[in-house]
mmCIF file of C-alpha atoms in Angstrom:
data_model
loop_
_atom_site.group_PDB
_atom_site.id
_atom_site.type_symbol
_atom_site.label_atom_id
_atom_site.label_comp_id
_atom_site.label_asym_id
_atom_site.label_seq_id
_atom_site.Cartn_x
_atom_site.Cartn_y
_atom_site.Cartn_z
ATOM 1 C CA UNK S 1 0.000 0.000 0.000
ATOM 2 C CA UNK S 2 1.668 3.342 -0.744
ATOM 3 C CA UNK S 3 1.820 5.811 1.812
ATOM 4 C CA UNK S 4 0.474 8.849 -0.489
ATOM 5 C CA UNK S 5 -2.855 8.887 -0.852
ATOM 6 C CA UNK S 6 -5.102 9.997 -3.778
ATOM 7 C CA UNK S 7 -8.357 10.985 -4.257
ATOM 8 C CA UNK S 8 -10.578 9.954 -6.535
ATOM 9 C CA UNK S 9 -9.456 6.985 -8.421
ATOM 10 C CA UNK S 10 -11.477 7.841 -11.366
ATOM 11 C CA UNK S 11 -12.898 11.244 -12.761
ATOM 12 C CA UNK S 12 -14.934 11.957 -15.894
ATOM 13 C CA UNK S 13 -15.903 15.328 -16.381
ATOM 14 C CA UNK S 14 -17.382 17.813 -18.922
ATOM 15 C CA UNK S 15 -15.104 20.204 -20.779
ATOM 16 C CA UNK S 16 -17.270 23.195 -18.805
ATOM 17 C CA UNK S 17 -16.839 21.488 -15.071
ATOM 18 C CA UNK S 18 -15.022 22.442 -12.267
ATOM 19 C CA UNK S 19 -13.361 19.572 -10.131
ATOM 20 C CA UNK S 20 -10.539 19.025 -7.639
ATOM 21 C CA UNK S 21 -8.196 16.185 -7.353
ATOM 22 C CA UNK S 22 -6.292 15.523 -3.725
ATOM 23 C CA UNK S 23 -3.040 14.195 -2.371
ATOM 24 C CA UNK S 24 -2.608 13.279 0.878
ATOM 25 C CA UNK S 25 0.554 12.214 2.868
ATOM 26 C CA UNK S 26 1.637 11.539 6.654
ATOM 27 C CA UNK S 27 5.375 10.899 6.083
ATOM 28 C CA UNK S 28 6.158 14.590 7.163
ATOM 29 C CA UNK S 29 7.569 15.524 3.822
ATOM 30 C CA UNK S 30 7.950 19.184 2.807
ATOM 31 C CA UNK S 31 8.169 18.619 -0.862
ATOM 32 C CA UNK S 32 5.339 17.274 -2.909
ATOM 33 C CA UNK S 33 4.582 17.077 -6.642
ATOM 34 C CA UNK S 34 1.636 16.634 -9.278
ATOM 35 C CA UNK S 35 2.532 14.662 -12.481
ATOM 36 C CA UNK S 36 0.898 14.096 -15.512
ATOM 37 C CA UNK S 37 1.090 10.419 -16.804
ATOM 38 C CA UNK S 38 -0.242 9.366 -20.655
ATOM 39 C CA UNK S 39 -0.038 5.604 -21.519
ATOM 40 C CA UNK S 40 2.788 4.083 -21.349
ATOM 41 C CA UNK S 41 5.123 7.437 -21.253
ATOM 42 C CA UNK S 42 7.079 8.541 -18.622
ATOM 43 C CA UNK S 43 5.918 10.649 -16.158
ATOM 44 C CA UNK S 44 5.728 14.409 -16.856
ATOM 45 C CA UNK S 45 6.534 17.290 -13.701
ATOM 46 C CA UNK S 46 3.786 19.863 -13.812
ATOM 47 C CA UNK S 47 4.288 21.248 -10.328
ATOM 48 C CA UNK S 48 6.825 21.817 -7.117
ATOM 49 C CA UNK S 49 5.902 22.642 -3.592
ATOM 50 C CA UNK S 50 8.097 23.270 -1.262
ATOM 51 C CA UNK S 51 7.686 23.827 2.277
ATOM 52 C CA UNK S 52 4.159 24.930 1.541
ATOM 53 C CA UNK S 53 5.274 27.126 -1.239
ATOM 54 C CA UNK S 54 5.375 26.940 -4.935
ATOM 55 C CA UNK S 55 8.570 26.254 -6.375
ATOM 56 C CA UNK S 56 8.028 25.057 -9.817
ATOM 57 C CA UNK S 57 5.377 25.633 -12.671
ATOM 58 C CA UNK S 58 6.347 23.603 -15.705
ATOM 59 C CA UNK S 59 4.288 26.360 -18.085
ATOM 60 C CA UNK S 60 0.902 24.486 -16.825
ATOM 61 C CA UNK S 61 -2.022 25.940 -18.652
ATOM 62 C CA UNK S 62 -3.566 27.988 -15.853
ATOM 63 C CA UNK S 63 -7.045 25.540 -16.594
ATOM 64 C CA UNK S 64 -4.868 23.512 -13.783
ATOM 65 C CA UNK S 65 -4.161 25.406 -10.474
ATOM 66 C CA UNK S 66 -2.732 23.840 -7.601
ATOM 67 C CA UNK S 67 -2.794 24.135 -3.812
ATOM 68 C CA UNK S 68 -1.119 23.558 -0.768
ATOM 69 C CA UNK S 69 -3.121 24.043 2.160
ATOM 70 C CA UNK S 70 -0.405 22.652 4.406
ATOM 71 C CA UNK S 71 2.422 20.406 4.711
ATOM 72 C CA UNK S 72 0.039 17.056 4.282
ATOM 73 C CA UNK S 73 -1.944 17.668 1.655
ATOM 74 C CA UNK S 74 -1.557 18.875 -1.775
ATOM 75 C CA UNK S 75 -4.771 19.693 -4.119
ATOM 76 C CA UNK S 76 -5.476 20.308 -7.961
ATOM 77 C CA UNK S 77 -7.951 22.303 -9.536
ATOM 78 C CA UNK S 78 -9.495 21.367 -12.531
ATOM 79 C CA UNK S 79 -11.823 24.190 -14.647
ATOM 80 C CA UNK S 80 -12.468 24.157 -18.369
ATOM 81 C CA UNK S 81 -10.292 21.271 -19.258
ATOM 82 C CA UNK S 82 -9.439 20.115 -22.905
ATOM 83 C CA UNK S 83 -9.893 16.121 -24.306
ATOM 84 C CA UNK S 84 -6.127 16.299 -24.641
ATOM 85 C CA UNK S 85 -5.887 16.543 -20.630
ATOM 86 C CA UNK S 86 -7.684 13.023 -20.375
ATOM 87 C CA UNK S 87 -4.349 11.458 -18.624
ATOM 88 C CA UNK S 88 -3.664 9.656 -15.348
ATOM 89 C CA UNK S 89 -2.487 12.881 -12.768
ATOM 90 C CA UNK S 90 0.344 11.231 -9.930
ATOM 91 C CA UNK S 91 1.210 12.929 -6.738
ATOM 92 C CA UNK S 92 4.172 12.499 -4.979
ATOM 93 C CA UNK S 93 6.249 13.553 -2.091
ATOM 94 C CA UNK S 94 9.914 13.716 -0.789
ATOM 95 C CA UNK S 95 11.471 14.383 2.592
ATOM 96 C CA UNK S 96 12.909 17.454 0.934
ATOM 97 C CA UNK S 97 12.623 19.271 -2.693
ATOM 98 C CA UNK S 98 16.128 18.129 -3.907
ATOM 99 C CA UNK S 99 17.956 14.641 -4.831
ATOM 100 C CA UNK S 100 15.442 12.730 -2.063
ATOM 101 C CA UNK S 101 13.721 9.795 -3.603
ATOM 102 C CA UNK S 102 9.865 10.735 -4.779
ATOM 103 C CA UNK S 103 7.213 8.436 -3.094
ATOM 104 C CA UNK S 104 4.169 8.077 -5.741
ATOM 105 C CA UNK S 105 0.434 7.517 -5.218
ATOM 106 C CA UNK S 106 -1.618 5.360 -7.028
ATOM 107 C CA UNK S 107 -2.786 8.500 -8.984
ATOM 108 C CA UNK S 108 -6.067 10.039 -10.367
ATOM 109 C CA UNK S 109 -7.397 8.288 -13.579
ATOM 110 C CA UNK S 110 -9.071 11.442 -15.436
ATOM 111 C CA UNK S 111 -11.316 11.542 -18.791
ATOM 112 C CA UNK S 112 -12.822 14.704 -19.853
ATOM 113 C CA UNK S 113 -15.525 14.017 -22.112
ATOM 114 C CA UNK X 1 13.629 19.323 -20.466
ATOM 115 C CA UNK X 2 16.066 16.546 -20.685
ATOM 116 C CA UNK X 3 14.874 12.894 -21.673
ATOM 117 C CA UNK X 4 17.003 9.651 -20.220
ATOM 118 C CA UNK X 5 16.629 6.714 -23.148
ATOM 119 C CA UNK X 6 16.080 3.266 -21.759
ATOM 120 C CA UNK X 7 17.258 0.332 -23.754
ATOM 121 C CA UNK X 8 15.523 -2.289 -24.333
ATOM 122 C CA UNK X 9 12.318 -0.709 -25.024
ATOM 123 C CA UNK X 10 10.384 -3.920 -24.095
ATOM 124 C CA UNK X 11 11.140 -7.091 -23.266
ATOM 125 C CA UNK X 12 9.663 -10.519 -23.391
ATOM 126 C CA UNK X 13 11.251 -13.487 -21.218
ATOM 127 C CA UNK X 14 10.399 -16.624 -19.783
ATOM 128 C CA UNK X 15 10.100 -16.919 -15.920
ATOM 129 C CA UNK X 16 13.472 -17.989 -13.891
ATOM 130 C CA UNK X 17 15.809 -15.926 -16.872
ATOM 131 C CA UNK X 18 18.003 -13.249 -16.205
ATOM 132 C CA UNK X 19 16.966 -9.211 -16.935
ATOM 133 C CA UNK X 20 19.524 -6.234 -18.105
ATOM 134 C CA UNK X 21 18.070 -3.128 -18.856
ATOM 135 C CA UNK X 22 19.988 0.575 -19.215
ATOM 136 C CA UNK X 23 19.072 4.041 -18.734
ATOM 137 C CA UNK X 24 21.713 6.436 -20.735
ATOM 138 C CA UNK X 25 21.654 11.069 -20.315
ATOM 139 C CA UNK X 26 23.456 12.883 -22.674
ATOM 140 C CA UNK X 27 24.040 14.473 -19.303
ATOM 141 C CA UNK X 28 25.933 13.753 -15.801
ATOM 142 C CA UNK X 29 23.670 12.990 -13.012
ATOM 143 C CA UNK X 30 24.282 12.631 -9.320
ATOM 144 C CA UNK X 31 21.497 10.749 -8.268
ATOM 145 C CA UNK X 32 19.553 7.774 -10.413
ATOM 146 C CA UNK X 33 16.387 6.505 -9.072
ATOM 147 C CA UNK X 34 14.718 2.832 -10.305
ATOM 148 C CA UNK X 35 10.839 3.070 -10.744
ATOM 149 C CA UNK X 36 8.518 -0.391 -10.992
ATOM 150 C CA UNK X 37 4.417 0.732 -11.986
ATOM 151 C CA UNK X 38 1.696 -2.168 -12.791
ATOM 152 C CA UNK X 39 -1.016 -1.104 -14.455
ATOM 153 C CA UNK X 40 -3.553 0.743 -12.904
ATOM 154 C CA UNK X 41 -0.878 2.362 -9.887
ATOM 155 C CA UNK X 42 1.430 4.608 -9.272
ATOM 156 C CA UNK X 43 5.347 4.199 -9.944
ATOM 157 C CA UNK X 44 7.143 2.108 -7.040
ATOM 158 C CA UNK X 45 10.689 3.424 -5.951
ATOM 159 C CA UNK X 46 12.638 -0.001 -5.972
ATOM 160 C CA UNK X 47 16.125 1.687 -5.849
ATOM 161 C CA UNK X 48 18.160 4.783 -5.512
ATOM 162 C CA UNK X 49 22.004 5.408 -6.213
ATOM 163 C CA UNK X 50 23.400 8.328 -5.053
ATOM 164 C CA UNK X 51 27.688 7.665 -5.677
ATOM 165 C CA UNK X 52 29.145 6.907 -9.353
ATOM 166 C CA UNK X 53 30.250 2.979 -9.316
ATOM 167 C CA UNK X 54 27.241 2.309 -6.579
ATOM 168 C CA UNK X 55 25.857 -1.085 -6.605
ATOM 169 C CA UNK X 56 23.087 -1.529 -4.648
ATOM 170 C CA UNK X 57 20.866 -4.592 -4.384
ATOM 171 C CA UNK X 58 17.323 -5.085 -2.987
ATOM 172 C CA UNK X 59 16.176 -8.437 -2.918
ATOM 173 C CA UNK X 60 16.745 -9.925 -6.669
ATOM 174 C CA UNK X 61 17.474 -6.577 -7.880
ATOM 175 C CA UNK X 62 20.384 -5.039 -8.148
ATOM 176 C CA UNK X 63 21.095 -1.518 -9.847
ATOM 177 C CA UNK X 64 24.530 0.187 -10.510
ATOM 178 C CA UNK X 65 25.323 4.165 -11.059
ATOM 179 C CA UNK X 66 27.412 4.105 -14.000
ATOM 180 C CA UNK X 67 31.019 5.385 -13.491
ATOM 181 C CA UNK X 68 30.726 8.234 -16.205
ATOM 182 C CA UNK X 69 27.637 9.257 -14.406
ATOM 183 C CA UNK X 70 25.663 9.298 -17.264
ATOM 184 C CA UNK X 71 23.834 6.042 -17.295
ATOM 185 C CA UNK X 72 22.720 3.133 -14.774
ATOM 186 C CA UNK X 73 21.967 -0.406 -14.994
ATOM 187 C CA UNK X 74 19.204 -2.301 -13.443
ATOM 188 C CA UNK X 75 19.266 -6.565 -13.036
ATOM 189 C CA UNK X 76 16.711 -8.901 -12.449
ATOM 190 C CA UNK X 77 17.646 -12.309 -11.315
ATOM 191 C CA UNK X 78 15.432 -15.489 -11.479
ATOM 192 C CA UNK X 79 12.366 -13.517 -12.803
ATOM 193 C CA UNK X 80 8.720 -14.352 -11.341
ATOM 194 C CA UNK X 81 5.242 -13.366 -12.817
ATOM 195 C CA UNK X 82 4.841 -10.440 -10.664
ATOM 196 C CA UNK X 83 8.274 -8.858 -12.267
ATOM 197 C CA UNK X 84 5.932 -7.608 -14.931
ATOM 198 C CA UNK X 85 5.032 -4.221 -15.261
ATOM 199 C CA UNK X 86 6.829 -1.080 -16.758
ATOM 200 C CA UNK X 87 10.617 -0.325 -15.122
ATOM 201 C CA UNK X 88 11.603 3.273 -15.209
ATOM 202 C CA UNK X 89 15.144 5.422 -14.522
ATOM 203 C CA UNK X 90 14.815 8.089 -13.269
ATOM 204 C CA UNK X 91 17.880 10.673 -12.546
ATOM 205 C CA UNK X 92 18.710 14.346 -11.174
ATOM 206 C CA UNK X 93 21.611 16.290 -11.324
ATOM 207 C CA UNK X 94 20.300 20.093 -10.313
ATOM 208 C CA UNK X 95 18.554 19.097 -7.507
ATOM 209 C CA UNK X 96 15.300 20.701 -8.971
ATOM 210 C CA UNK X 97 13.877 17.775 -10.279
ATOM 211 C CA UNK X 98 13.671 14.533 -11.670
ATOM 212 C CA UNK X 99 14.376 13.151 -15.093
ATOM 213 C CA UNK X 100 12.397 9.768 -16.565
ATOM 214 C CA UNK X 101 13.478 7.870 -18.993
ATOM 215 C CA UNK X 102 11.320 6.182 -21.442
ATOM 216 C CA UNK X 103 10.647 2.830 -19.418
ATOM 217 C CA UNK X 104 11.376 -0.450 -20.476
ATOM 218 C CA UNK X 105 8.019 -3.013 -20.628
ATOM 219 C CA UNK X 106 8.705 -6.411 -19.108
ATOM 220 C CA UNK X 107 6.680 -9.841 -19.955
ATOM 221 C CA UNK X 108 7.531 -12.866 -17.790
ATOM 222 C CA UNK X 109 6.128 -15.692 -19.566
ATOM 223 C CA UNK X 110 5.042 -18.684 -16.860
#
C-alpha cells in the first residue's frame, strides 16, 4: 500500500466542469509534486511545492491550479479542461525538494468528455 | 527538459531468466532513481544510487550508477510473474527535479 494517498481513483468530467483532485501524505515531507502520466510514457513534472510554497510551474495551462493548504496535503484544480488533458495525474512527495527519492500515489485516472 | 533513453524498449522473457536493462543522459547525473508501476498504480521506488560505481541490491534486484555518471543499470535475477510491469530510470543532477526515462516493458512468460 503506498503511503500517499489519492483521491478519486477515477474522474470523468465535462469540458465546462469544475473539479478538484487531492493528495494526501503523513510521512512529514515538505516537498510534494503533481505529475501528468499518458499511456505508457514517462511521467511528466507539472508542479513543485516546497515547504508549503510553490517552487516550480512547468508552463501548466492555468485551466490547472494547484494548492497547498499545508504540509500534508496537496490539491489540484481542474476548470475548463481540454480532451487532450484526459491522462492519469500522480502525486508524490519527498522528505525534501532536492535529490530525495519521490514516493508516488496510485494516482487520479481522469477523462474529460 | 532533458529525456534519459532506456534500452531495451520492451522485453519478453520466460520466468526464472536473467533481466539487463539501461538508462543512458546525454548528461551527468548525481542521483539515479529505479521506478517499478503495474497497471492501474502509481510508480514504485525499488532503488536509488546516489555515488558513481554504486551497486546496490534489494532483494533480486540489483542496480549500478554508471562510473561516467551518465547512465545506470538495473538486473533482475530469477524472474517471477509479478516482475511484470513497466521499469523506469529516473535521474537528477540540479537538484530541482527529476528526469524519466522512457521505461522499459517487461513480460515474464510462466
Amino acid at each position: 500500500d503506498t503511503e500517499v494517498t489519492q483521491t478519486p481513483k477515477h474522474l470523468v468530467m465535462g469540458m465546462t466542469n469544475k473539479k478538484s483532485l487531492k493528495c494526501e501524505q503523513h510521512m512529514g515531507h515538505r516537498a510534494m509534486y503533481w505529475y501528468k502520466q499518458k499511456a505508457k510514457k514517462p511521467p511528466e513534472l507539472m508542479f513543485v511545492y516546497s515547504y508549503e510554497k510553490l517552487s516550480i510551474n512547468e508552463s501548466v495551462p492555468s485551466r490547472f491550479s494547484p494548492e497547498c493548504p499545508n504540509s500534508s496535503l496537496l490539491n489540484l484544480h481542474l476548470h475548463a479542461l481540454q480532451p487532450e488533458d484526459s491522462a492519469l495525474y500522480l502525486c508524490a512527495s519527498s522528505q525534501r525538494w532536492g535529490n530525495q527519492p519521490q514516493h508516488f500515489g496510485d494516482g487520479t485516472r481522469l477523462s474529460i468528455l | 527538459g532533458q529525456q534519459l533513453n532506456q534500452s531495451p524498449q520492451s522485453m519478453f522473457i520466460q520466468e526464472g531468466e536473467d533481466v539487463s536493462m539501461n538508462c543512458t543522459s546525454s548528461s551527468i547525473f548525481n542521483t539515479w532513481l529505479w521506478y517499478k508501476q503495474d497497471p492501474g498504480e502509481g510508480p514504485v521506488l525499488l532503488i536509488a544510487l546516489y555515488k558513481a560505481g554504486e551497486l546496490t541490491s534489494n532483494g533480486r534486484l540489483t542496480a549500478q550508477f554508471g562510473i561516467t555518471r551518465k547512465d545506470s543499470f538495473l538486473n533482475i535475477s530469477a524472474s517471477i510473474p509479478s516482475d511484470v510491469g513497466i521499469y523506469f530510470c529516473a535521474g537528477s543532477n540540479t537538484g530541482n527535479q527529476f528526469y524519466f526515462g522512457t521505461g522499459t516493458s517487461l513480460t515474464v512468460i510462466p
